[in-house]
Short mmCIF file of C-alpha atoms and ligand atoms in Angstrom, two decimals:
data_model
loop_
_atom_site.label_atom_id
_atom_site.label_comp_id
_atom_site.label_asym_id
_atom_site.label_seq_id
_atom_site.Cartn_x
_atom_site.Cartn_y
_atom_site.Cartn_z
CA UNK A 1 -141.43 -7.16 81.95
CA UNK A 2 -138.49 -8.02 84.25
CA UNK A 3 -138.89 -4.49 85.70
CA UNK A 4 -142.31 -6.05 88.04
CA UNK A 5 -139.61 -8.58 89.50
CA UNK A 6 -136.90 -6.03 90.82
CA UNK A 7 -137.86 -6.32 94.45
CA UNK A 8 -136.75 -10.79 94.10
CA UNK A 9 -135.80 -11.80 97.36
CA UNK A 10 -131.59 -12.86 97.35
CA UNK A 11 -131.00 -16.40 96.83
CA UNK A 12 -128.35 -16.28 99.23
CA UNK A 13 -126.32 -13.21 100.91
CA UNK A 14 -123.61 -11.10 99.47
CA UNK A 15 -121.37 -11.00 102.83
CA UNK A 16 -118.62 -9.22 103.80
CA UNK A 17 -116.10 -11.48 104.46
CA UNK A 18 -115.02 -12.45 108.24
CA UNK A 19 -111.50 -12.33 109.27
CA UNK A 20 -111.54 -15.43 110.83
CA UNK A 21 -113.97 -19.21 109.89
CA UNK A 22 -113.67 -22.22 110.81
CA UNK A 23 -113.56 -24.25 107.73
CA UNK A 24 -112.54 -22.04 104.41
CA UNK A 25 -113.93 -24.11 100.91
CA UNK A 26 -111.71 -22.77 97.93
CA UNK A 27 -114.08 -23.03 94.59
CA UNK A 28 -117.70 -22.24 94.67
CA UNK A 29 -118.43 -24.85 91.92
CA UNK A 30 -120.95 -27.83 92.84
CA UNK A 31 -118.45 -29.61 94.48
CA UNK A 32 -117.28 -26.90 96.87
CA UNK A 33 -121.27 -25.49 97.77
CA UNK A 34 -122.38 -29.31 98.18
CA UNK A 35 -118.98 -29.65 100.60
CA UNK A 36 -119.99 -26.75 102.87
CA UNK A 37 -123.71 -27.61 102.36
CA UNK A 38 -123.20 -30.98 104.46
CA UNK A 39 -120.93 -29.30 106.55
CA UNK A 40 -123.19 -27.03 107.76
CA UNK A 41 -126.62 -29.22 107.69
CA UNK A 42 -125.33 -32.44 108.75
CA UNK A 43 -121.94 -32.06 110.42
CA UNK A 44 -122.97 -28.79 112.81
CA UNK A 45 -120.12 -26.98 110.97
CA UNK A 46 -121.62 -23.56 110.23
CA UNK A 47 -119.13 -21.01 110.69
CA UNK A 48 -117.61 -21.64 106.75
CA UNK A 49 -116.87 -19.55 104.23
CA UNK A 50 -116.77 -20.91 100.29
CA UNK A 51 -114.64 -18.68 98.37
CA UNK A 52 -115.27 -18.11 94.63
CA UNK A 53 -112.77 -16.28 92.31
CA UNK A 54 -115.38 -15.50 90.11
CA UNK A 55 -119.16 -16.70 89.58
CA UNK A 56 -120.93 -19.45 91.27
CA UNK A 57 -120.87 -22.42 89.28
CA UNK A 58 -119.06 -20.35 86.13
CA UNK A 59 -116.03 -23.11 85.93
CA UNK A 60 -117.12 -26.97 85.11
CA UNK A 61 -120.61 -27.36 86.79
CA UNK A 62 -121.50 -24.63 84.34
CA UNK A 63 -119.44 -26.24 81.18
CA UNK A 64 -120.29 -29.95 81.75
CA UNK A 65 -123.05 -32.09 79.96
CA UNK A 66 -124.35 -33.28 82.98
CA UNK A 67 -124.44 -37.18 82.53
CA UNK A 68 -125.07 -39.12 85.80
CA UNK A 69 -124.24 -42.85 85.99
CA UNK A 70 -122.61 -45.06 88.76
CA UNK A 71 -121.17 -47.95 86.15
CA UNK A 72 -117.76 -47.81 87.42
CA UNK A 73 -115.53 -50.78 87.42
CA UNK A 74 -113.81 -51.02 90.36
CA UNK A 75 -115.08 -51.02 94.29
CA UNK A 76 -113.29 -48.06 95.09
CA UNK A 77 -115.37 -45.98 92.35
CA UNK A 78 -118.53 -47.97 92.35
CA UNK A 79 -118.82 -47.30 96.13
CA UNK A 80 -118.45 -43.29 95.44
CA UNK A 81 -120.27 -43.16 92.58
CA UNK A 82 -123.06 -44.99 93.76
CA UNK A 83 -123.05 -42.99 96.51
CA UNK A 84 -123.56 -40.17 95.04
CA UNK A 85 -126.29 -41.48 92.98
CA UNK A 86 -128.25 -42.20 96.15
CA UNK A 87 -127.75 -38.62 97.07
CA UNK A 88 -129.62 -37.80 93.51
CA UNK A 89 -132.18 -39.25 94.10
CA UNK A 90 -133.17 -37.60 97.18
CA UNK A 91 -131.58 -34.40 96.10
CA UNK A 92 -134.57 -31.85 94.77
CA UNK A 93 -136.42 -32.97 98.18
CA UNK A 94 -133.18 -32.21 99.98
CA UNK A 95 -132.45 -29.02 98.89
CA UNK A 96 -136.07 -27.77 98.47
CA UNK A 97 -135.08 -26.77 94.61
CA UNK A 98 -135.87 -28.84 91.92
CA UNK A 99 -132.62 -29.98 90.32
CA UNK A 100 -134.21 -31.31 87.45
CA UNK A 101 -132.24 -35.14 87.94
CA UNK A 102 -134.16 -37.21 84.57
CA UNK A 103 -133.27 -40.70 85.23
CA UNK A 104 -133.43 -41.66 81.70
CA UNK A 105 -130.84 -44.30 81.12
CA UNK A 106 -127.71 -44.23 79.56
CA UNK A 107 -125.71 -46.85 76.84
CA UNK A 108 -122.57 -46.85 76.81
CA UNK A 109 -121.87 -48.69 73.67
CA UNK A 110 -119.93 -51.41 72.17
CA UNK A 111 -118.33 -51.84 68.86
CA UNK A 112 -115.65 -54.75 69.22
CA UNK A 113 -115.92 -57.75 70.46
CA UNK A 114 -113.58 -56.59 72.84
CA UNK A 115 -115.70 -53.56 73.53
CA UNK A 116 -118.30 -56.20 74.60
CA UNK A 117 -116.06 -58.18 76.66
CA UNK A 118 -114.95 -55.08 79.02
CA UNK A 119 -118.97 -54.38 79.13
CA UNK A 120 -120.25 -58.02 80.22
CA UNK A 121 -117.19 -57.44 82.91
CA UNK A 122 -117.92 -54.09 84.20
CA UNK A 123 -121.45 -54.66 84.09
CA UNK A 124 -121.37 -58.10 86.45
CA UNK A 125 -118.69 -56.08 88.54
CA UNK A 126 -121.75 -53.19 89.00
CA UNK A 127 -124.42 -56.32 89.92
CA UNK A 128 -121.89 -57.40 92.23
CA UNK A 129 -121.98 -53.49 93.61
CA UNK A 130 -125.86 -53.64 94.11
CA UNK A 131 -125.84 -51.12 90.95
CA UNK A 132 -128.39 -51.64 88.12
CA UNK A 133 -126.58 -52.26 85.01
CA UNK A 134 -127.87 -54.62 81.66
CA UNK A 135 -125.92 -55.94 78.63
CA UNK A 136 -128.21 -55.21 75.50
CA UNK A 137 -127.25 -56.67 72.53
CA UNK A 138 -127.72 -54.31 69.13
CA UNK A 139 -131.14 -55.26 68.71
CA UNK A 140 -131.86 -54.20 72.14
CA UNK A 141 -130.05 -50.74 71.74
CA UNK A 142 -132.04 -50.53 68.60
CA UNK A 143 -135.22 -50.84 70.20
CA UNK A 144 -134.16 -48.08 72.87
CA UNK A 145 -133.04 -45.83 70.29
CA UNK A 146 -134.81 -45.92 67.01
CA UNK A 147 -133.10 -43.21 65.45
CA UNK A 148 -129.39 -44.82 65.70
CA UNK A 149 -128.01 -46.57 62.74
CA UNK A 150 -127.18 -49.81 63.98
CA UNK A 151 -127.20 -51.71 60.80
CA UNK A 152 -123.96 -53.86 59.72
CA UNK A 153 -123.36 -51.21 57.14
CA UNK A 154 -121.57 -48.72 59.87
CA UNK A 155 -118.07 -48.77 59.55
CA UNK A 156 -117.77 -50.09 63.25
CA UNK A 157 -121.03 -51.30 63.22
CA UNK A 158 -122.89 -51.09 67.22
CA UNK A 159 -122.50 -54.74 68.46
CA UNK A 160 -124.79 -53.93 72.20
CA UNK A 161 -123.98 -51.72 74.74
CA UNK A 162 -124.16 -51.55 78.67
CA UNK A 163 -127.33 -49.93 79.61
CA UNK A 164 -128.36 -48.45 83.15
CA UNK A 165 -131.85 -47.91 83.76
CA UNK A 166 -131.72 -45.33 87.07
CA UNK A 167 -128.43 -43.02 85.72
CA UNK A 168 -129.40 -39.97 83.68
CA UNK A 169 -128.79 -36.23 83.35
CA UNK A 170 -129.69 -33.08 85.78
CA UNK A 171 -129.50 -29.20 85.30
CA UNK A 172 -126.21 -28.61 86.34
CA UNK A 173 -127.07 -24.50 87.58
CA UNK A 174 -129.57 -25.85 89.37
CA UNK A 175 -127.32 -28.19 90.88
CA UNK A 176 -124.99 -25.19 91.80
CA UNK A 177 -128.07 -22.82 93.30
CA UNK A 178 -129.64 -25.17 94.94
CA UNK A 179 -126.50 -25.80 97.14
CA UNK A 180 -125.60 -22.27 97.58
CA UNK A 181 -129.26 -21.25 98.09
CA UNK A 182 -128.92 -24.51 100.67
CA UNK A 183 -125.78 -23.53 102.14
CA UNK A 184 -126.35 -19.77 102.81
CA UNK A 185 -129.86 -21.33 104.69
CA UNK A 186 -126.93 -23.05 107.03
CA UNK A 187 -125.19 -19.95 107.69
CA UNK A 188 -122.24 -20.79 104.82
CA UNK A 189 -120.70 -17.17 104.06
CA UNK A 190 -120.38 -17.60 100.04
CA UNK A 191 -117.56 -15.05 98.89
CA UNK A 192 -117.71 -14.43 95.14
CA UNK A 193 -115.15 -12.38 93.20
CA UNK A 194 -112.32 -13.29 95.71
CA UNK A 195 -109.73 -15.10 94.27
CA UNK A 196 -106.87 -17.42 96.44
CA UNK A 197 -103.63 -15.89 96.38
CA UNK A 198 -101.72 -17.62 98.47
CA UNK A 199 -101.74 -20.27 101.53
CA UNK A 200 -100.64 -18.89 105.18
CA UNK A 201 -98.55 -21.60 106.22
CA UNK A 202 -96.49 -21.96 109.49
CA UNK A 203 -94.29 -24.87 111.07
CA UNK A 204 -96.40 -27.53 108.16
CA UNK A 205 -100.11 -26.57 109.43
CA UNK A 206 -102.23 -24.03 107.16
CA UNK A 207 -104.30 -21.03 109.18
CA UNK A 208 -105.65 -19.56 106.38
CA UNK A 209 -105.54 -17.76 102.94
CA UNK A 210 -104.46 -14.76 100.85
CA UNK A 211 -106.92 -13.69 98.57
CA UNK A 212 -107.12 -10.25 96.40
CA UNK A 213 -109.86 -8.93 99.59
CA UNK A 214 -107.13 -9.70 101.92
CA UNK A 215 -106.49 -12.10 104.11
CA UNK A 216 -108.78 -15.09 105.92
CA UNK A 217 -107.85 -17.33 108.79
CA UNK A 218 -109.18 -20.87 109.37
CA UNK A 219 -106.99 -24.11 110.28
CA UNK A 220 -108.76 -26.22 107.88
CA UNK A 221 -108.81 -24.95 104.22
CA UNK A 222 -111.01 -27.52 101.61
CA UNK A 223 -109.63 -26.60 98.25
CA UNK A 224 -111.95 -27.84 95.55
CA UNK A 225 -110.67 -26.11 92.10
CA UNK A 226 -110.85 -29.12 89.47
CA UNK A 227 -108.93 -27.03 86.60
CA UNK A 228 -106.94 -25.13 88.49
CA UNK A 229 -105.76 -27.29 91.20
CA UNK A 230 -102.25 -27.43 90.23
CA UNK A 231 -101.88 -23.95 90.78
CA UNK A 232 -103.36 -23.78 94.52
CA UNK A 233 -101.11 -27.58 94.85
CA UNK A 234 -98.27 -25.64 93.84
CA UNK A 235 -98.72 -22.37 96.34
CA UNK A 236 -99.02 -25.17 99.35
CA UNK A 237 -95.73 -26.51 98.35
CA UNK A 238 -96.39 -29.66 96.62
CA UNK A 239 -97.20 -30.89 93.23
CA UNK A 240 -100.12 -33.15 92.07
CA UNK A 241 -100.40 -36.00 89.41
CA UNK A 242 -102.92 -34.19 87.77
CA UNK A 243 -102.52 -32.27 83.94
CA UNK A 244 -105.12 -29.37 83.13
CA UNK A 245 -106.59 -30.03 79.59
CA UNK A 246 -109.92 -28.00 77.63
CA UNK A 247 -112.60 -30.35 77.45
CA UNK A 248 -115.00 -28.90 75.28
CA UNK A 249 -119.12 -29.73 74.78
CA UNK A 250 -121.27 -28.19 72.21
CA UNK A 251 -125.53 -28.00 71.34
CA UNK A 252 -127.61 -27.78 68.39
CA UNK A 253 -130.51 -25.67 67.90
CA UNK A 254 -133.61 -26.57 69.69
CA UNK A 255 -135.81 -29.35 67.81
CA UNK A 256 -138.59 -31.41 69.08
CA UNK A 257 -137.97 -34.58 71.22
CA UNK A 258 -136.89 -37.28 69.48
CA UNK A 259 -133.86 -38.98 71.81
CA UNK A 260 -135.21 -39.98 75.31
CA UNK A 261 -132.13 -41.39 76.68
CA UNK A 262 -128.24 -41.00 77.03
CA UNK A 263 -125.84 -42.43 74.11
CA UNK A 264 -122.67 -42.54 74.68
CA UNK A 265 -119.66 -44.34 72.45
CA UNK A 266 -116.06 -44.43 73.64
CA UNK A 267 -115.24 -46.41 70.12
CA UNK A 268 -116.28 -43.94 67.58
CA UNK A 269 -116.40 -41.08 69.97
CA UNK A 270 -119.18 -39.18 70.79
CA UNK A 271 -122.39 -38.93 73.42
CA UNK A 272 -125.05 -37.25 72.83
CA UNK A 273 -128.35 -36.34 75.09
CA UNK A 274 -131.26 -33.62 74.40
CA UNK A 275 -131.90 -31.58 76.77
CA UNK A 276 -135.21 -30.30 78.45
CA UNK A 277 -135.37 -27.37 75.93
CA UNK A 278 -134.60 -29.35 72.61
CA UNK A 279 -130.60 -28.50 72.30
CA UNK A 280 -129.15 -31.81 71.18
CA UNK A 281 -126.05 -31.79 74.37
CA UNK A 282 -122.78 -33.18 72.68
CA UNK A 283 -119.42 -33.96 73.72
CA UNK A 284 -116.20 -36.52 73.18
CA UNK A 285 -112.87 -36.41 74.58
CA UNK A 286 -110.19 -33.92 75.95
CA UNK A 287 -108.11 -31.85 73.89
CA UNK A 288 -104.73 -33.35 73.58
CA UNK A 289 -102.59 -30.20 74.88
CA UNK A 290 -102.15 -28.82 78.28
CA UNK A 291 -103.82 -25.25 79.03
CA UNK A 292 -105.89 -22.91 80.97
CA UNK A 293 -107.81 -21.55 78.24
CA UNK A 294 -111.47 -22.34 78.44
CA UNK A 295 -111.62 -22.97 75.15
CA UNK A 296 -110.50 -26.05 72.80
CA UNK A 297 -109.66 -26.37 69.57
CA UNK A 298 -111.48 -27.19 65.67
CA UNK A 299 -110.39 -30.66 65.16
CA UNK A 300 -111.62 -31.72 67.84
CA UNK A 301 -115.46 -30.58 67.57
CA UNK A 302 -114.85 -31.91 63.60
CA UNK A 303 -113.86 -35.50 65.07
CA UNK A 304 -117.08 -34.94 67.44
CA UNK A 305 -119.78 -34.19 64.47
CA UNK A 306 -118.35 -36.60 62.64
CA UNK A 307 -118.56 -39.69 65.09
CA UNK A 308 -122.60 -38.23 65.76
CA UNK A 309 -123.53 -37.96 62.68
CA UNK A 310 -122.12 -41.45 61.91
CA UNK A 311 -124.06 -43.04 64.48
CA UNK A 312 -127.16 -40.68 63.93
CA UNK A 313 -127.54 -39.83 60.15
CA UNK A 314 -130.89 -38.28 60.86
CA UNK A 315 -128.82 -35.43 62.47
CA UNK A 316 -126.59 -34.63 59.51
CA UNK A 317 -128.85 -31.42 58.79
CA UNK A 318 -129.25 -29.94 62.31
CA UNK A 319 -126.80 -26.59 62.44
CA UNK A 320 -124.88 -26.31 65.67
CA UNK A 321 -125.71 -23.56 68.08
CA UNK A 322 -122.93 -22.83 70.54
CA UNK A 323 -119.86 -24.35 71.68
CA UNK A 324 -117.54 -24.15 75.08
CA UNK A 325 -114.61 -25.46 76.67
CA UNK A 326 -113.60 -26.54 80.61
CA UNK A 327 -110.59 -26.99 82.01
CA UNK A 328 -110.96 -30.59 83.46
CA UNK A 329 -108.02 -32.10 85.81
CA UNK A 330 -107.27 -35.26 84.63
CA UNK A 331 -105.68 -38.38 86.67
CA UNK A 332 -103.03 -40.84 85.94
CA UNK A 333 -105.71 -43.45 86.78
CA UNK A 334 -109.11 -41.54 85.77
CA UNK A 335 -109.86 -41.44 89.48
CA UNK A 336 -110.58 -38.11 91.78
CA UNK A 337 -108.08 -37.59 94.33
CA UNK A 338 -109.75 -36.79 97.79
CA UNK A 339 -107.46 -36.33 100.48
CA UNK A 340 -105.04 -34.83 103.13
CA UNK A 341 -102.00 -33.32 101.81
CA UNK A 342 -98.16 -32.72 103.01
CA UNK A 343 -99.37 -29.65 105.24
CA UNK A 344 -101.63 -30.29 108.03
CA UNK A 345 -105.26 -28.98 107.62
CA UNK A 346 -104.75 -28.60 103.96
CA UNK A 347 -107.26 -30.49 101.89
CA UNK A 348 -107.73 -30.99 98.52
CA UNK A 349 -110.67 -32.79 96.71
CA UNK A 350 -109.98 -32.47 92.73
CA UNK A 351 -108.93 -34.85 89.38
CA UNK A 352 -112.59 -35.35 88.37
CA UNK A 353 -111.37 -34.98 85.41
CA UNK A 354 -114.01 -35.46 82.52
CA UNK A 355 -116.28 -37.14 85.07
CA UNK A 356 -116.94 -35.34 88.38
CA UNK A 357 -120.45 -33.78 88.08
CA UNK A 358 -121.79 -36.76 88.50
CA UNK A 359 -119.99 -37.16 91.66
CA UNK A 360 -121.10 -33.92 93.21
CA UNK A 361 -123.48 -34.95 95.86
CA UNK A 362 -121.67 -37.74 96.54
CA UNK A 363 -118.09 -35.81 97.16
CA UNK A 364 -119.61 -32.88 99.03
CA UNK A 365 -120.68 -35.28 101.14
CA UNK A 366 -117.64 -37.44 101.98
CA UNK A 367 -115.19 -34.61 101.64
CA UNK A 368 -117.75 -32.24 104.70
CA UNK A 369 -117.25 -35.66 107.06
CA UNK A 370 -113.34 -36.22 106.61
CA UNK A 371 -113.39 -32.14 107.02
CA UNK A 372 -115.25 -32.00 109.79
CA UNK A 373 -113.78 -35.34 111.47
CA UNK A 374 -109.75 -34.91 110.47
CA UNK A 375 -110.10 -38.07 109.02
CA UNK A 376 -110.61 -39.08 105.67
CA UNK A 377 -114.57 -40.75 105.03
CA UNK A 378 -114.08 -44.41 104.54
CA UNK A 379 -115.63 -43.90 100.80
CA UNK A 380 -112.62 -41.08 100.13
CA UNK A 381 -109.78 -43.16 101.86
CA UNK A 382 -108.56 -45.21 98.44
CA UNK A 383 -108.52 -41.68 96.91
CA UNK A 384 -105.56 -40.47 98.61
CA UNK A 385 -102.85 -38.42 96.59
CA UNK A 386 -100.39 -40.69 98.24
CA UNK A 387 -101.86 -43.71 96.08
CA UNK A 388 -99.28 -42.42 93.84
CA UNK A 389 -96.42 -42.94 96.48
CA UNK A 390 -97.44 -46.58 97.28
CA UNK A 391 -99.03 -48.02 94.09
CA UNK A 392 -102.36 -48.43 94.86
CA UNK A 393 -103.96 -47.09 91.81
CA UNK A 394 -107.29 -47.89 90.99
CA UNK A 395 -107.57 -47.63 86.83
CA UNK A 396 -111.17 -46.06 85.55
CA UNK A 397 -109.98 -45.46 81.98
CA UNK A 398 -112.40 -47.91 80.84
CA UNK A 399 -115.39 -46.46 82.80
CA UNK A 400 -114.91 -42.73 82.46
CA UNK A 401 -116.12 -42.86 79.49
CA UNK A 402 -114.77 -40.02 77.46
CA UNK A 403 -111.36 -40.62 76.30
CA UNK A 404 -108.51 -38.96 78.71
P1 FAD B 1 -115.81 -26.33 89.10
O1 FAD B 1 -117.26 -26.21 88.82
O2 FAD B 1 -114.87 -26.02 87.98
O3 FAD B 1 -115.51 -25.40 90.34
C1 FAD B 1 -114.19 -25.03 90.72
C2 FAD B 1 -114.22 -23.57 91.05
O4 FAD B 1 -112.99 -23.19 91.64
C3 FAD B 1 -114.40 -22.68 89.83
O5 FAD B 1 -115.63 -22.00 89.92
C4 FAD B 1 -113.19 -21.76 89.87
O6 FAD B 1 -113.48 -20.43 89.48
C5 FAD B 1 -112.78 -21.84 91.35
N1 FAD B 1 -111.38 -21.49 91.60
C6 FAD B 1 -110.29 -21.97 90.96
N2 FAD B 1 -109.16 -21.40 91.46
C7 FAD B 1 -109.57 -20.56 92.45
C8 FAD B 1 -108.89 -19.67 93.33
N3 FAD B 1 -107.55 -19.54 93.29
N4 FAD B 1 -109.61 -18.95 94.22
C9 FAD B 1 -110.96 -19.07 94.27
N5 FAD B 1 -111.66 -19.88 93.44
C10 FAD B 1 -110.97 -20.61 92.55
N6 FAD B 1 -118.84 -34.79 84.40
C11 FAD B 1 -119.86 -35.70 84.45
O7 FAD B 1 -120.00 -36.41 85.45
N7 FAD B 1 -120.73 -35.85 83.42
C12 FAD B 1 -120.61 -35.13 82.27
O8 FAD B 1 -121.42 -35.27 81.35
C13 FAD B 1 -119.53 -34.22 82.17
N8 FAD B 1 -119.35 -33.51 81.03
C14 FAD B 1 -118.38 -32.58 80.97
C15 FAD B 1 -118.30 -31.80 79.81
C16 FAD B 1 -117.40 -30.75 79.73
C17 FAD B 1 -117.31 -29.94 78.48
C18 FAD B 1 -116.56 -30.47 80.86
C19 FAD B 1 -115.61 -29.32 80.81
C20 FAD B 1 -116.62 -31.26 82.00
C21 FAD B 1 -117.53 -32.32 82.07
N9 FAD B 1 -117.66 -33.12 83.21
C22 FAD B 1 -118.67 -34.06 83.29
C23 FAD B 1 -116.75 -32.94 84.36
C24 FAD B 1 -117.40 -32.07 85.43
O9 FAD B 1 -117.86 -30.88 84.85
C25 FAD B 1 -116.42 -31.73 86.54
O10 FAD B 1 -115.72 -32.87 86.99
C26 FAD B 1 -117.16 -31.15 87.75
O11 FAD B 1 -118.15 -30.23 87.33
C27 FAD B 1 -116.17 -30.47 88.67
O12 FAD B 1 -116.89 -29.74 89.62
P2 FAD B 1 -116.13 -28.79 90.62
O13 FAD B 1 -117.14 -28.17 91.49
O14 FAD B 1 -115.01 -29.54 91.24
O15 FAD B 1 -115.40 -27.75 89.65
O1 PYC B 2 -118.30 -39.05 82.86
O2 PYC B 2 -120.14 -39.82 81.99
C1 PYC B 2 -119.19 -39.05 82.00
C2 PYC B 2 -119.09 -38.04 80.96
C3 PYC B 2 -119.90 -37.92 79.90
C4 PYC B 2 -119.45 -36.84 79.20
C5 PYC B 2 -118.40 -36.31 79.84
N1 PYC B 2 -118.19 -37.05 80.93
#
């Protein structure tokens, strides 16, 4: 049947690539295509090249379970991530593609009294933000979601949760075509297959890159790699706070609707979502070891089921379809670091960690203005890497969610 299609118009060029740009992105993942997106739309910055070393999208927008919330603690974060959230909102308009962003709520649950205590706090520190954000008791999580087990008989039993209305989930491809489609529009030059070898570096300032087509010149280089940004950190000469672990998500087979919102429990560990098709979209925490293997290991998905089908007996009989790992770069303090580096022109926006696709619009956007400008946004400026020089951390373990 697919033979009647062959003559599909390109969703964005296959170009050769120019010897010389103006701004060079390094990772063609959402948060690299929504970077030289803005650039080109909104900050007259067209002559960019985004530079994948494989597919679009293929590393963690791919891999991720695409949870969207802005419940952060702290200023810092709830600034960003509301941010970004804004940008959601808008985004299918924006990019003409329809991005699929369900605003269906999401609880993040509570088990402990102190579990409680950290939600009541975080969720007056979001009012105070301007973001939506409820404390439900269990009745009231019961009510949302019939299905979960929220007697007194569980052996940590749910005691309420935080609950907010407008966060959700998207399709994260989308996400990543809709940008590149976006981009390309712009004039973006998006390079797949063409790996970073290498920085060219001379008297501290960068003027361009290695990569296995040869080499590309431009004075400001964006490097957006989550997973791998050690690596590229280490080939400019300096090292980042950052540790590479597999964090790995798995679905069921498709079944009819039956959960119409976002569960999520840092106590017993485990979130769970269903997507459009019917695949119940589960998760938990890193894998403990360091590696580059997009994998992850059996205990971990056992510890997973487990926690689910504690909180959701009805689920005990579903078979699993498919599981996948990500390389996610996690932070001393659970926050991204967006920010200049020790060699002038060198950028690097990366530590999302477990959290970042939620960011995407949001960090596209701030990281194209401090590109464009020299100067770091006023939303990325707490995220320096030198935070870790002067102190100034700003601690999201509580908020991220999925245990680091
Ligand atoms: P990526 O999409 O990984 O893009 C980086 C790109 O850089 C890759 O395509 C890679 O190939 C490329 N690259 C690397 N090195 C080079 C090089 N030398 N040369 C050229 N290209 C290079 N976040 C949420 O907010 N909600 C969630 O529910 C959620 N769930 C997750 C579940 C899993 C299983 C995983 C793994 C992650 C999850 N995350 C979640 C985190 C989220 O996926 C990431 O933070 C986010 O997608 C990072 O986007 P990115 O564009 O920076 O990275
Ligand atoms: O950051 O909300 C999040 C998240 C959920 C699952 C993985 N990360």
């Amino acid at each position: 049947a697919l033979s009647h299609h062959e003559n599909w118009e390109r969703q964005w060029r296959n170009p050769t690539p120019k010897k010389q740009y103006d701004v060079i992105i390094v990772g063609g993942g959402g948060h690299g295509l929504a970077t030289a997106y803005y650039l080109a739309k909104e900050f007259g910055v067209k002559n960019v090249a985004v530079i994948e070393k494989g597919w679009l999208g293929g590393g963690n927008t791919a891999r991720n379970t695409t949870i969207v919330r802005s419940n952060y603690l702290w200023d810092e974060s709830a600034v960003l991530y509301e941010h970004a959230m804004k940008l959601w909102e808008g985004l299918s308009q924006d990019l003409n593609y329809n991005v699929m962003f369900s605003q269906r709520g999401v609880l993040n649950l509570g088990h402990t009294l102190q579990d409680m205590r950290d939600i009541q706090r975080r969720v007056n520190a979001n009012r105070l933000n301007g973001i939506d954000g409820e404390v439900l008791d269990a009745k009231g999580v019961q009510a949302l979601v019939p299905i979960m087990d929220c007697s007194k008989n569980a052996r940590y039993p749910v005691m309420g949760a935080s609950w907010q209305p407008r966060a959700g989930v998207a399709r994260h491809d989308a996400v990543a075509w809709g940008y590149a489609r976006g981009a390309d529009a712009h004039g973006v030059d998006i390079l797949q297959q063409t790996e970073v070898t290498g920085f060219k570096i001379r008297d501290g300032q960068i003027y361009g890159v290695h990569t296995n087509r040869g080499d590309i010149e431009a004075k400001t280089v964006g490097c957006v790699a989550a997973g791998n940004s050690s690596v590229l950190a280490k080939m400019g000469g300096f090292n980042l706070p950052l540790e590479s672990h597999p964090l790995q998500a798995l679905v069921s087979e498709p079944i009819k609707p039956i959960l119409d919102t976002v569960v999520m429990s840092n106590q017993v560990h485990g979130y769970i979502s269903q997507s459009d098709k019917g695949d119940l979209v589960i998760g938990a925490g890193i894998d403990g070891y360091n590696g580059y293997g997009q994998r992850g290991s059996y205990p971990t998905v056992e510890h997973t089921l487990q926690a689910i089908v504690e909180m959701f007996p009805i689920f005990s009989r579903v078979r699993m379809n498919r599981q996948w790992g990500g390389i996610v770069d996690t932070c001393p303090d659970a926050c991204p670091i967006i920010s200049k580096t020790p060699v002038k022109g060198l950028y690097f926006n990366c530590g999302w960690g477990t959290g970042g696709f939620k960011a995407t619009p949001g960090s596209g956007h701030v990281f194209a203005a401090s590109l464009a400008k020299g100067e770091m946004h006023p939303i990325a400026e707490p995220f320096s890497m030198f935070r870790f020089h002067s102190g100034a951390l700003i601690d999201e373990h509580g908020a991220a969610g999925v245990a680091h």
